[in-house]
Amino acid sequence: MFHPRRTLRALLLPLAAGLALAALPAGTAHAASTLTNAGFESDGTGAAVPAGWSESGSTGASYVEAGGHGGSYRLSHYSASAYKVETYQTLTGLTNGSYKLAAWVRSGGGQNSAYLALKNCGGTAQRTDLPVSTSGWIHLVVPVSVTGSQCTISVYSDANAGNWINVDDLTFTSGTTGLSVKGSDISSLAKSEAYGGVYKTGSGTTGDALAILKSSGMNYARLKVWVNPADGYNNKARVLAMAKRIKAQGMKLLVDFHYSDTWADPGKQTKPAAWSGHSYSQLKTDVYNHTYDVLNALKAQGTTADMVQIGNEINGGMLWSEGSTDNFAQLAGLLNSGYDAAKAVSSATVVALHLAQGGDLTGTRWWFDTALANGVKFDAIGLSYYGYWHGSLYDFQTTLDDAAARYGKPVFVAETAYPFRLDSDDALVNQIDTTGELVSGYVATTTGQSNWLRDVMSIVEAVPNGRGLGVFYWEATWTAVTGNGWDPADPSSGNGWENQALFGFDDKALPAMSLFGHR
């Protein structure tokens, strides 16, 4: 639908491109500190070289055409044969300091690489790869430190025949971006180790999984806590023990309260057995006491939680039926009990509320609008976003950006993951195990997994006003280990997630792990 249309002007492109390059040699620096023709509106359809820009490589594959993001036109890269092309502009006379490039992009995918870059700025070059988005425009940012008073803004494609990208509405302004949270949920780790789970570096050296994750750049870990789980894992005592290891690695800690003895998510929010039959008033006290007890014990051992989730994927509420969204006033009371307990232990702890379905703009708005109308207190918003369940990257960015702006709160991805293969390493069928379930443009390989995490991180980094905190990868260490299945009440249950872990079937760290080193 958004395939670039070349029409009759294609016959003139090689000649036009050659003339334009002759008039504007590659490497020409413009004596300007602001972008020229940043929206590609100066020339109209058919311009082989946009005014103010230069090209190199397969120059016929770079041109202006109709169908802009903001105005009438856009830059496109496309050719019916394989190509490598760069469209670039060098700014000079810049005051040294931090800058960021922002742009709106689309891509049909399939390229060897396609990215925005800032280079020749005096320091380390920076780039942001284009996610696969064939319809909706995605907003991306690239930060850089300018130390040489100049900087080259580059749009680059190394593409196969028929691959295309669209780029429009670039801005180059002072400021910076980055992610403060680069984390993973490792709730499965203690039980895995107890049942013989082994973790190795990418080169095959056996080591501590946490140390391997930290060395790859991970700075935050997420631990779920159940009230009285059947297997004794993910309870208060286990969380305390793992918290010591997390903090010893110099990482921060997110505690994810499920308020259940087992999994709590949009489909089930079962009260802990010890709280069954309790009145709503008693449940408020239960939530306060349990939250305070766990967090105060963490504080007492010197491992204060840096962030806390009051509930897990609470789209439908928690502690059903009393805490259902069907009675939001009661849900609000339960959530505020958790908030108050967390703040009573440590006022600096960030209290987050966590919903699933990260591409659901309407549902997310309804939930948080209703929460605010009922006086719910919170500091941050966490969303689960699995691309094979929760909508397109465009839907995700739209929802995330809207939440940040509408509620004025920092946002983060509480959970995401992607398969690096489809087959299973144990007897249980994987949750994602067919090509038809995959996100278009992201194959089930180690490269596909890396690209997915990279692109989700890029979207969080681009949240306006610096409100994108970061990303937690879900269950990085949940490899297939006999005894460490999904059901805490059934020792023989299997793992349907090992093909989405960050350690392979050979127990070695996968390439996607290196993305924790994201700027």
Coordinates of C-alpha atoms in Angstrom, one line a residue:
M1 CA 0.0 0.0 0.0
F2 CA 2.9 2.4 0.8
H3 CA 5.2 1.0 -1.9
P4 CA 7.1 3.9 -3.5
R5 CA 5.7 4.8 -6.9
R6 CA 8.2 5.8 -9.4
T7 CA 6.0 6.3 -12.5
L8 CA 7.5 7.9 -15.7
R9 CA 10.1 9.9 -13.8
A10 CA 12.0 6.7 -13.3
L11 CA 13.4 7.1 -16.8
L12 CA 14.9 10.4 -15.9
L13 CA 16.4 9.4 -12.5
P14 CA 19.8 8.2 -13.5
L15 CA 20.5 11.4 -15.5
A16 CA 19.0 13.7 -12.9
A17 CA 20.9 12.0 -10.1
G18 CA 24.1 12.4 -12.0
L19 CA 23.5 16.1 -12.7
A20 CA 22.5 16.8 -9.2
L21 CA 25.6 15.1 -7.8
A22 CA 27.8 17.1 -10.2
A23 CA 26.3 20.3 -8.9
L24 CA 26.6 19.2 -5.2
P25 CA 29.6 16.9 -4.8
A26 CA 29.5 14.2 -2.1
G27 CA 30.9 15.5 1.1
T28 CA 29.8 19.1 0.6
A29 CA 29.3 20.8 4.0
H30 CA 26.5 23.4 4.2
A31 CA 27.5 26.6 6.0
A32 CA 24.5 26.3 8.3
S33 CA 23.8 25.0 11.7
T34 CA 20.2 24.1 11.0
L35 CA 18.8 21.4 8.7
T36 CA 17.9 22.5 5.2
N37 CA 14.7 21.1 3.6
A38 CA 14.1 18.8 6.6
G39 CA 10.6 17.9 5.4
F40 CA 11.6 17.4 1.8
E41 CA 9.0 19.9 0.6
S42 CA 11.4 22.1 -1.5
D43 CA 11.4 20.1 -4.7
G44 CA 8.2 18.2 -5.2
T45 CA 7.8 14.7 -6.6
G46 CA 10.6 13.3 -8.6
A47 CA 13.6 15.2 -7.2
A48 CA 16.5 12.8 -7.5
V49 CA 18.5 14.8 -4.9
P50 CA 16.5 16.8 -2.3
A51 CA 17.6 20.4 -2.1
G52 CA 20.2 20.8 0.7
W53 CA 21.1 17.1 0.8
S54 CA 23.8 15.0 -0.8
E55 CA 23.8 11.4 -1.9
S56 CA 26.3 8.6 -2.4
G57 CA 26.2 5.0 -3.5
S58 CA 23.3 3.8 -5.6
T59 CA 21.9 7.4 -6.0
G60 CA 19.0 6.4 -8.2
A61 CA 17.5 4.6 -5.2
S62 CA 17.1 7.9 -3.2
Y63 CA 14.5 10.4 -4.2
V64 CA 11.6 12.6 -3.2
E65 CA 8.0 11.5 -3.8
A66 CA 4.4 12.3 -2.7
G67 CA 3.0 11.0 0.6
G68 CA 4.6 12.9 3.4
H69 CA 4.2 12.5 7.2
G70 CA 3.5 16.1 7.9
G71 CA 3.6 17.9 4.5
S72 CA 3.1 16.6 0.9
Y73 CA 6.4 14.9 0.3
R74 CA 8.9 12.4 1.8
L75 CA 12.3 11.0 1.1
S76 CA 12.2 7.4 -0.1
H77 CA 14.9 4.7 -0.7
Y78 CA 13.8 2.0 -3.1
S79 CA 15.1 0.1 -6.1
A80 CA 14.0 -2.9 -8.1
S81 CA 17.5 -4.3 -7.6
A82 CA 19.8 -4.5 -4.6
Y83 CA 21.3 -1.1 -3.6
K84 CA 23.3 0.8 -1.0
V85 CA 22.6 4.5 -0.7
E86 CA 23.1 7.3 1.7
T87 CA 21.3 10.6 1.8
Y88 CA 23.1 13.0 4.0
Q89 CA 23.6 16.6 5.1
T90 CA 26.5 18.1 7.1
L91 CA 25.9 20.9 9.5
T92 CA 28.7 23.2 10.4
G93 CA 29.3 26.0 12.9
L94 CA 27.6 24.1 15.7
T95 CA 28.1 24.9 19.3
N96 CA 29.6 21.8 20.9
G97 CA 27.3 19.9 23.2
S98 CA 24.5 17.3 23.2
Y99 CA 22.1 17.1 20.2
K100 CA 19.4 14.8 19.0
L101 CA 18.0 14.0 15.6
A102 CA 14.3 13.2 15.4
A103 CA 12.5 11.8 12.4
W104 CA 9.4 10.0 11.2
V105 CA 10.0 6.8 9.4
R106 CA 8.4 3.7 7.7
S107 CA 10.0 0.6 6.4
G108 CA 8.9 -2.5 4.5
G109 CA 11.8 -4.4 6.1
G110 CA 14.1 -6.9 4.6
Q111 CA 17.2 -4.7 4.4
N112 CA 20.7 -5.8 5.5
S113 CA 20.6 -2.5 7.4
A114 CA 18.5 0.7 7.3
Y115 CA 19.1 3.5 9.8
L116 CA 19.4 7.1 10.7
A117 CA 22.9 8.1 11.9
L118 CA 24.8 11.0 13.3
K119 CA 28.5 10.9 12.4
N120 CA 31.6 13.0 11.9
C121 CA 30.5 14.9 15.0
G122 CA 33.8 14.7 16.7
G123 CA 33.0 11.8 19.0
T124 CA 31.4 8.4 18.7
A125 CA 28.9 8.0 15.8
Q126 CA 25.4 7.1 16.8
R127 CA 22.6 5.3 14.9
T128 CA 19.0 4.2 15.2
D129 CA 17.8 1.4 13.0
L130 CA 14.4 1.7 11.3
P131 CA 11.7 -0.7 12.7
V132 CA 9.5 -2.6 10.2
S133 CA 6.4 -0.5 9.9
T134 CA 4.6 -0.7 6.5
S135 CA 1.7 1.6 7.3
G136 CA 1.9 3.8 10.4
W137 CA 4.8 6.3 10.8
I138 CA 7.2 5.7 13.7
H139 CA 9.0 8.5 15.5
L140 CA 12.7 7.8 16.1
V141 CA 15.5 9.7 17.8
V142 CA 19.3 9.6 17.6
P143 CA 21.4 11.4 20.3
V144 CA 25.0 12.5 19.8
S145 CA 27.7 14.5 21.5
V146 CA 29.1 17.2 19.1
T147 CA 32.7 18.0 19.9
G148 CA 34.0 19.1 16.5
S149 CA 31.5 21.9 15.8
Q150 CA 29.9 19.9 12.9
C151 CA 27.8 16.9 12.4
T152 CA 26.5 14.8 9.5
I153 CA 22.9 13.7 9.4
S154 CA 22.6 10.4 7.4
V155 CA 19.8 8.2 6.1
Y156 CA 21.3 4.9 5.0
S157 CA 20.0 1.8 3.3
D158 CA 21.9 -1.4 2.5
A159 CA 19.0 -3.1 0.8
N160 CA 17.9 -6.1 -1.2
A161 CA 15.8 -5.8 -4.4
G162 CA 12.4 -4.2 -3.7
N163 CA 13.1 -3.1 -0.1
W164 CA 12.0 0.4 0.7
I165 CA 12.0 3.1 3.5
N166 CA 10.3 6.5 3.9
V167 CA 11.8 9.3 6.0
D168 CA 10.3 12.7 6.7
D169 CA 10.1 15.7 9.1
L170 CA 13.6 15.6 10.6
T171 CA 14.6 17.9 13.4
F172 CA 18.1 18.4 14.8
T173 CA 18.0 20.2 18.2
S174 CA 20.0 20.5 21.4
G175 CA 19.2 17.8 24.0
T176 CA 19.8 14.2 24.6
T177 CA 18.0 10.9 25.0
G178 CA 18.7 7.4 26.3
L179 CA 17.2 4.7 28.5
S180 CA 17.7 4.7 32.3
V181 CA 16.1 1.2 32.6
K182 CA 17.6 -1.7 30.7
G183 CA 16.3 -4.7 32.6
S184 CA 15.0 -8.2 32.6
D185 CA 12.6 -10.2 34.6
I186 CA 14.6 -13.1 36.2
S187 CA 11.9 -14.5 38.5
S188 CA 12.6 -18.0 37.2
L189 CA 16.3 -17.9 38.0
A190 CA 16.5 -19.2 41.5
K191 CA 14.4 -22.3 40.8
S192 CA 16.3 -23.0 37.5
E193 CA 19.6 -23.0 39.4
A194 CA 18.2 -25.2 42.1
Y195 CA 17.2 -27.8 39.4
G196 CA 20.5 -27.7 37.7
G197 CA 20.1 -24.8 35.2
V198 CA 23.4 -23.7 33.7
Y199 CA 24.2 -20.3 32.1
K200 CA 27.1 -19.5 29.9
T201 CA 28.6 -16.4 28.2
G202 CA 28.3 -16.2 24.4
S203 CA 31.7 -17.8 24.1
G204 CA 30.7 -20.7 26.3
T205 CA 32.2 -20.0 29.7
T206 CA 29.9 -21.1 32.5
G207 CA 29.1 -18.3 35.0
D208 CA 26.5 -16.6 37.2
A209 CA 23.5 -15.7 35.0
L210 CA 23.2 -12.3 36.8
A211 CA 26.8 -11.5 36.2
I212 CA 26.5 -12.4 32.5
L213 CA 23.4 -10.2 32.2
K214 CA 25.2 -7.3 34.0
S215 CA 28.3 -7.6 31.9
S216 CA 26.1 -7.2 28.8
G217 CA 24.7 -3.9 30.1
M218 CA 21.7 -4.9 32.2
N219 CA 21.2 -2.4 35.0
Y220 CA 17.8 -3.4 36.5
A221 CA 16.2 -6.7 37.5
R222 CA 12.5 -7.5 38.0
L223 CA 11.3 -10.1 40.5
K224 CA 7.7 -11.2 41.0
V225 CA 6.5 -12.0 44.4
W226 CA 3.6 -14.4 45.2
V227 CA 2.1 -14.7 48.7
N228 CA 2.3 -18.4 49.4
P229 CA 3.2 -20.3 46.2
A230 CA 3.0 -24.1 46.1
D231 CA 6.6 -24.6 45.3
G232 CA 8.0 -22.0 47.7
Y233 CA 9.7 -20.0 44.9
N234 CA 8.9 -16.3 44.3
N235 CA 7.8 -15.9 47.9
K236 CA 9.2 -13.3 50.3
A237 CA 12.2 -15.3 51.4
R238 CA 13.3 -16.1 47.8
V239 CA 12.8 -12.5 46.7
L240 CA 15.0 -11.3 49.6
A241 CA 17.8 -13.8 48.7
M242 CA 17.7 -12.8 45.0
A243 CA 17.6 -9.1 45.9
K244 CA 21.0 -9.5 47.6
R245 CA 22.5 -10.9 44.5
I246 CA 21.0 -8.2 42.3
K247 CA 22.2 -5.4 44.4
A248 CA 25.6 -7.0 44.7
Q249 CA 25.9 -6.7 41.0
G250 CA 25.2 -3.0 41.3
M251 CA 21.8 -3.3 39.6
K252 CA 18.5 -1.8 40.7
L253 CA 15.4 -3.8 41.7
L254 CA 11.8 -3.8 40.6
V255 CA 9.5 -5.8 42.8
D256 CA 6.3 -7.0 41.0
F257 CA 3.5 -7.8 43.4
H258 CA 1.0 -10.3 42.0
Y259 CA -1.2 -10.4 45.1
S260 CA -1.8 -14.1 44.5
D261 CA -0.3 -17.5 45.1
T262 CA 0.2 -18.0 41.4
W263 CA 0.2 -16.1 38.1
A264 CA -1.9 -13.0 38.0
D265 CA -2.6 -11.5 34.6
P266 CA -5.6 -10.1 32.6
G267 CA -7.3 -13.6 32.6
K268 CA -6.9 -14.4 36.3
Q269 CA -6.5 -12.4 39.5
T270 CA -7.1 -15.1 42.1
K271 CA -6.8 -14.1 45.7
P272 CA -4.2 -15.8 47.9
A273 CA -5.6 -18.7 49.8
A274 CA -4.8 -17.0 53.1
W275 CA -7.0 -14.1 52.1
S276 CA -10.0 -16.0 50.7
G277 CA -13.2 -15.1 52.4
H278 CA -11.8 -11.8 53.6
S279 CA -14.0 -8.7 53.4
Y280 CA -13.1 -5.8 51.2
S281 CA -12.0 -3.8 54.2
Q282 CA -9.7 -6.7 55.3
L283 CA -8.3 -7.1 51.8
K284 CA -7.2 -3.5 51.9
T285 CA -5.3 -4.3 55.1
D286 CA -3.9 -7.5 53.6
V287 CA -2.5 -5.6 50.7
Y288 CA -0.9 -2.9 52.9
N289 CA 0.5 -5.4 55.3
H290 CA 1.9 -7.8 52.7
T291 CA 3.4 -5.0 50.6
Y292 CA 4.9 -3.3 53.6
D293 CA 6.3 -6.6 55.0
V294 CA 8.1 -7.6 51.8
L295 CA 9.5 -4.1 51.1
N296 CA 10.5 -3.4 54.7
A297 CA 12.3 -6.7 54.9
L298 CA 14.2 -5.7 51.7
K299 CA 15.0 -2.3 53.2
A300 CA 16.2 -3.9 56.4
Q301 CA 18.8 -6.1 54.6
G302 CA 20.1 -3.1 52.6
T303 CA 18.4 -3.9 49.3
T304 CA 15.6 -1.3 49.2
A305 CA 13.3 -1.7 46.1
D306 CA 13.9 1.0 43.5
M307 CA 10.6 0.4 41.8
V308 CA 7.4 -1.5 42.8
Q309 CA 4.4 -2.7 40.8
I310 CA 1.2 -2.7 42.7
G311 CA -0.4 -5.6 40.8
N312 CA 0.6 -7.4 37.6
E313 CA -1.3 -6.8 34.3
I314 CA -4.3 -5.4 36.1
N315 CA -6.4 -4.5 33.1
G316 CA -9.4 -6.2 34.8
G317 CA -8.3 -5.3 38.3
M318 CA -6.9 -7.6 41.0
L319 CA -8.0 -9.7 43.9
W320 CA -11.2 -10.7 42.1
S321 CA -14.0 -10.2 42.6
E322 CA -13.7 -7.4 45.2
G323 CA -10.9 -5.6 43.3
S324 CA -12.4 -6.0 39.8
T325 CA -12.6 -3.0 37.5
D326 CA -16.4 -3.6 37.7
N327 CA -16.1 -1.8 41.0
F328 CA -13.3 0.6 40.3
A329 CA -13.8 2.5 43.6
Q330 CA -12.9 -0.7 45.5
L331 CA -9.9 -1.4 43.2
A332 CA -8.7 2.1 43.8
G333 CA -8.8 1.5 47.5
L334 CA -6.7 -1.7 47.1
L335 CA -4.2 0.0 44.8
N336 CA -3.8 3.0 47.2
S337 CA -3.2 0.6 50.1
G338 CA -0.2 -0.8 48.1
Y339 CA 1.0 2.7 47.2
D340 CA 0.8 3.9 50.8
A341 CA 2.7 0.8 52.1
A342 CA 5.5 1.2 49.5
K343 CA 5.9 4.9 50.3
A344 CA 5.8 4.2 54.1
V345 CA 8.9 2.0 53.6
S346 CA 10.7 4.3 51.2
S347 CA 9.4 7.6 49.8
A348 CA 12.0 7.3 47.0
T349 CA 10.6 4.0 45.6
V350 CA 8.9 4.6 42.3
V351 CA 5.4 3.0 42.4
A352 CA 4.1 1.8 39.0
L353 CA 0.8 0.5 37.7
H354 CA 1.1 -2.2 35.1
L355 CA -1.3 -3.1 32.3
A356 CA -1.0 -5.6 29.5
Q357 CA -2.0 -4.9 25.8
G358 CA 0.5 -2.2 25.2
G359 CA -1.0 -1.4 21.7
D360 CA -4.5 -0.8 23.1
L361 CA -4.9 3.0 23.1
T362 CA -8.6 3.0 23.9
G363 CA -8.3 0.5 26.7
T364 CA -5.3 2.1 28.3
R365 CA -6.9 5.5 28.3
W366 CA -10.1 4.2 29.8
W367 CA -8.2 2.4 32.6
F368 CA -6.0 5.3 33.6
D369 CA -8.8 7.9 33.2
T370 CA -11.0 5.9 35.5
A371 CA -8.1 5.3 37.9
L372 CA -7.5 9.0 38.2
A373 CA -11.2 9.7 38.5
N374 CA -11.1 7.4 41.5
G375 CA -8.1 9.0 43.1
V376 CA -5.6 6.2 42.4
K377 CA -2.0 7.3 43.2
F378 CA 1.0 6.2 41.1
D379 CA 4.4 7.5 39.9
A380 CA 4.9 5.6 36.6
I381 CA 3.1 3.5 34.0
G382 CA 4.3 0.1 32.9
L383 CA 2.9 -1.7 29.8
S384 CA 3.4 -5.2 28.6
Y385 CA 3.9 -5.3 24.8
Y386 CA 4.2 -8.5 22.9
G387 CA 4.0 -7.8 19.2
Y388 CA 2.5 -11.1 18.3
W389 CA -0.5 -10.4 20.7
H390 CA -0.7 -6.6 21.3
G391 CA -0.8 -4.8 18.0
S392 CA 1.7 -3.2 15.7
L393 CA 4.7 -1.1 16.6
Y394 CA 2.8 1.9 15.5
D395 CA -0.1 1.0 17.9
F396 CA 2.4 0.5 20.6
Q397 CA 4.2 3.9 20.1
T398 CA 0.8 5.7 19.9
T399 CA -0.4 4.2 23.2
L400 CA 2.9 4.7 25.0
D401 CA 3.4 8.3 23.9
D402 CA -0.3 9.1 24.7
A403 CA 0.0 7.7 28.2
A404 CA 3.2 9.7 28.9
A405 CA 1.6 12.9 27.7
R406 CA -2.0 12.4 28.9
Y407 CA -0.9 11.5 32.5
G408 CA 2.4 13.4 32.7
K409 CA 4.1 10.3 34.0
P410 CA 7.2 8.3 33.0
V411 CA 6.4 5.1 31.0
F412 CA 8.3 1.8 30.5
V413 CA 7.8 -1.6 29.0
A414 CA 7.3 -3.9 31.9
E415 CA 7.4 -7.0 29.6
T416 CA 8.4 -7.8 26.1
A417 CA 10.1 -10.8 24.4
Y418 CA 10.6 -12.5 21.1
P419 CA 11.5 -16.0 19.9
F420 CA 15.0 -16.8 18.5
R421 CA 13.6 -20.2 17.2
L422 CA 10.3 -22.0 17.1
D423 CA 11.0 -25.5 18.2
S424 CA 10.8 -26.6 21.8
D425 CA 13.6 -27.7 24.1
D426 CA 11.3 -29.8 26.3
A427 CA 8.0 -31.7 26.0
L428 CA 5.7 -28.7 26.3
V429 CA 4.6 -26.8 23.1
N430 CA 5.9 -23.3 23.1
Q431 CA 3.5 -20.4 23.4
I432 CA 4.8 -19.0 20.1
D433 CA 5.8 -21.9 17.8
T434 CA 4.6 -21.2 14.2
T435 CA 5.7 -18.7 11.6
G436 CA 2.1 -17.5 11.4
E437 CA 2.3 -16.2 14.9
L438 CA 5.3 -14.0 14.3
V439 CA 5.4 -10.3 13.8
S440 CA 5.7 -9.4 10.1
G441 CA 9.3 -8.5 9.4
Y442 CA 10.8 -10.2 12.4
V443 CA 11.9 -13.8 11.9
A444 CA 12.3 -16.4 14.7
T445 CA 16.1 -16.2 14.7
T446 CA 18.7 -14.7 17.0
T447 CA 18.8 -11.7 14.5
G448 CA 15.0 -11.4 14.6
Q449 CA 15.0 -11.5 18.4
S450 CA 17.7 -8.8 18.5
N451 CA 15.9 -6.6 16.0
W452 CA 12.7 -6.8 18.0
L453 CA 14.3 -5.8 21.3
R454 CA 16.3 -3.1 19.6
D455 CA 13.2 -1.6 17.9
V456 CA 11.1 -1.7 21.1
M457 CA 13.9 0.1 22.9
S458 CA 14.1 2.7 20.2
I459 CA 10.4 3.5 20.5
V460 CA 10.7 3.9 24.2
E461 CA 13.7 6.1 23.8
A462 CA 11.7 8.3 21.5
V463 CA 8.9 9.0 24.0
P464 CA 8.7 12.9 24.1
N465 CA 10.0 15.0 27.0
G466 CA 12.3 12.2 28.2
R467 CA 9.5 10.2 29.7
G468 CA 10.5 6.9 28.3
L469 CA 12.3 5.1 31.2
G470 CA 13.2 1.8 29.5
V471 CA 12.4 -1.8 28.9
F472 CA 12.3 -5.1 30.9
Y473 CA 12.8 -8.2 28.8
W474 CA 10.5 -10.9 30.2
E475 CA 12.1 -14.1 31.7
A476 CA 15.5 -13.9 30.2
T477 CA 16.7 -16.9 32.3
W478 CA 13.7 -19.2 31.9
T479 CA 15.5 -22.0 29.9
A480 CA 14.1 -25.5 29.7
V481 CA 15.1 -27.2 33.0
T482 CA 13.3 -30.2 34.3
G483 CA 11.3 -29.3 37.4
N484 CA 11.2 -25.5 36.5
G485 CA 7.9 -25.5 34.7
W486 CA 5.1 -23.0 34.5
D487 CA 2.9 -24.5 37.3
P488 CA 4.3 -24.1 40.8
A489 CA 1.9 -26.9 41.9
D490 CA 3.0 -29.4 39.3
P491 CA 6.7 -30.4 39.3
S492 CA 6.3 -32.2 36.0
S493 CA 4.9 -29.1 34.2
G494 CA 7.1 -27.8 31.3
N495 CA 8.3 -24.4 30.0
G496 CA 6.5 -22.9 27.0
W497 CA 8.9 -19.9 26.9
E498 CA 12.4 -21.3 26.5
N499 CA 12.5 -20.2 22.8
Q500 CA 12.2 -16.6 24.0
A501 CA 14.8 -16.6 26.7
L502 CA 18.1 -14.7 26.3
F503 CA 20.1 -17.9 26.7
G504 CA 20.0 -20.4 23.9
F505 CA 19.2 -24.1 24.0
D506 CA 23.0 -24.6 24.5
D507 CA 22.8 -22.3 27.6
K508 CA 24.9 -19.6 25.9
A509 CA 24.0 -15.9 26.0
L510 CA 22.3 -14.8 22.9
P511 CA 23.2 -11.7 20.8
A512 CA 20.0 -9.8 21.8
M513 CA 21.5 -9.6 25.4
S514 CA 24.0 -7.1 24.1
L515 CA 21.2 -4.6 23.6
F516 CA 21.2 -4.0 27.4
G517 CA 24.2 -1.9 26.5
H518 CA 21.9 0.5 24.6
R519 CA 22.8 4.1 25.2

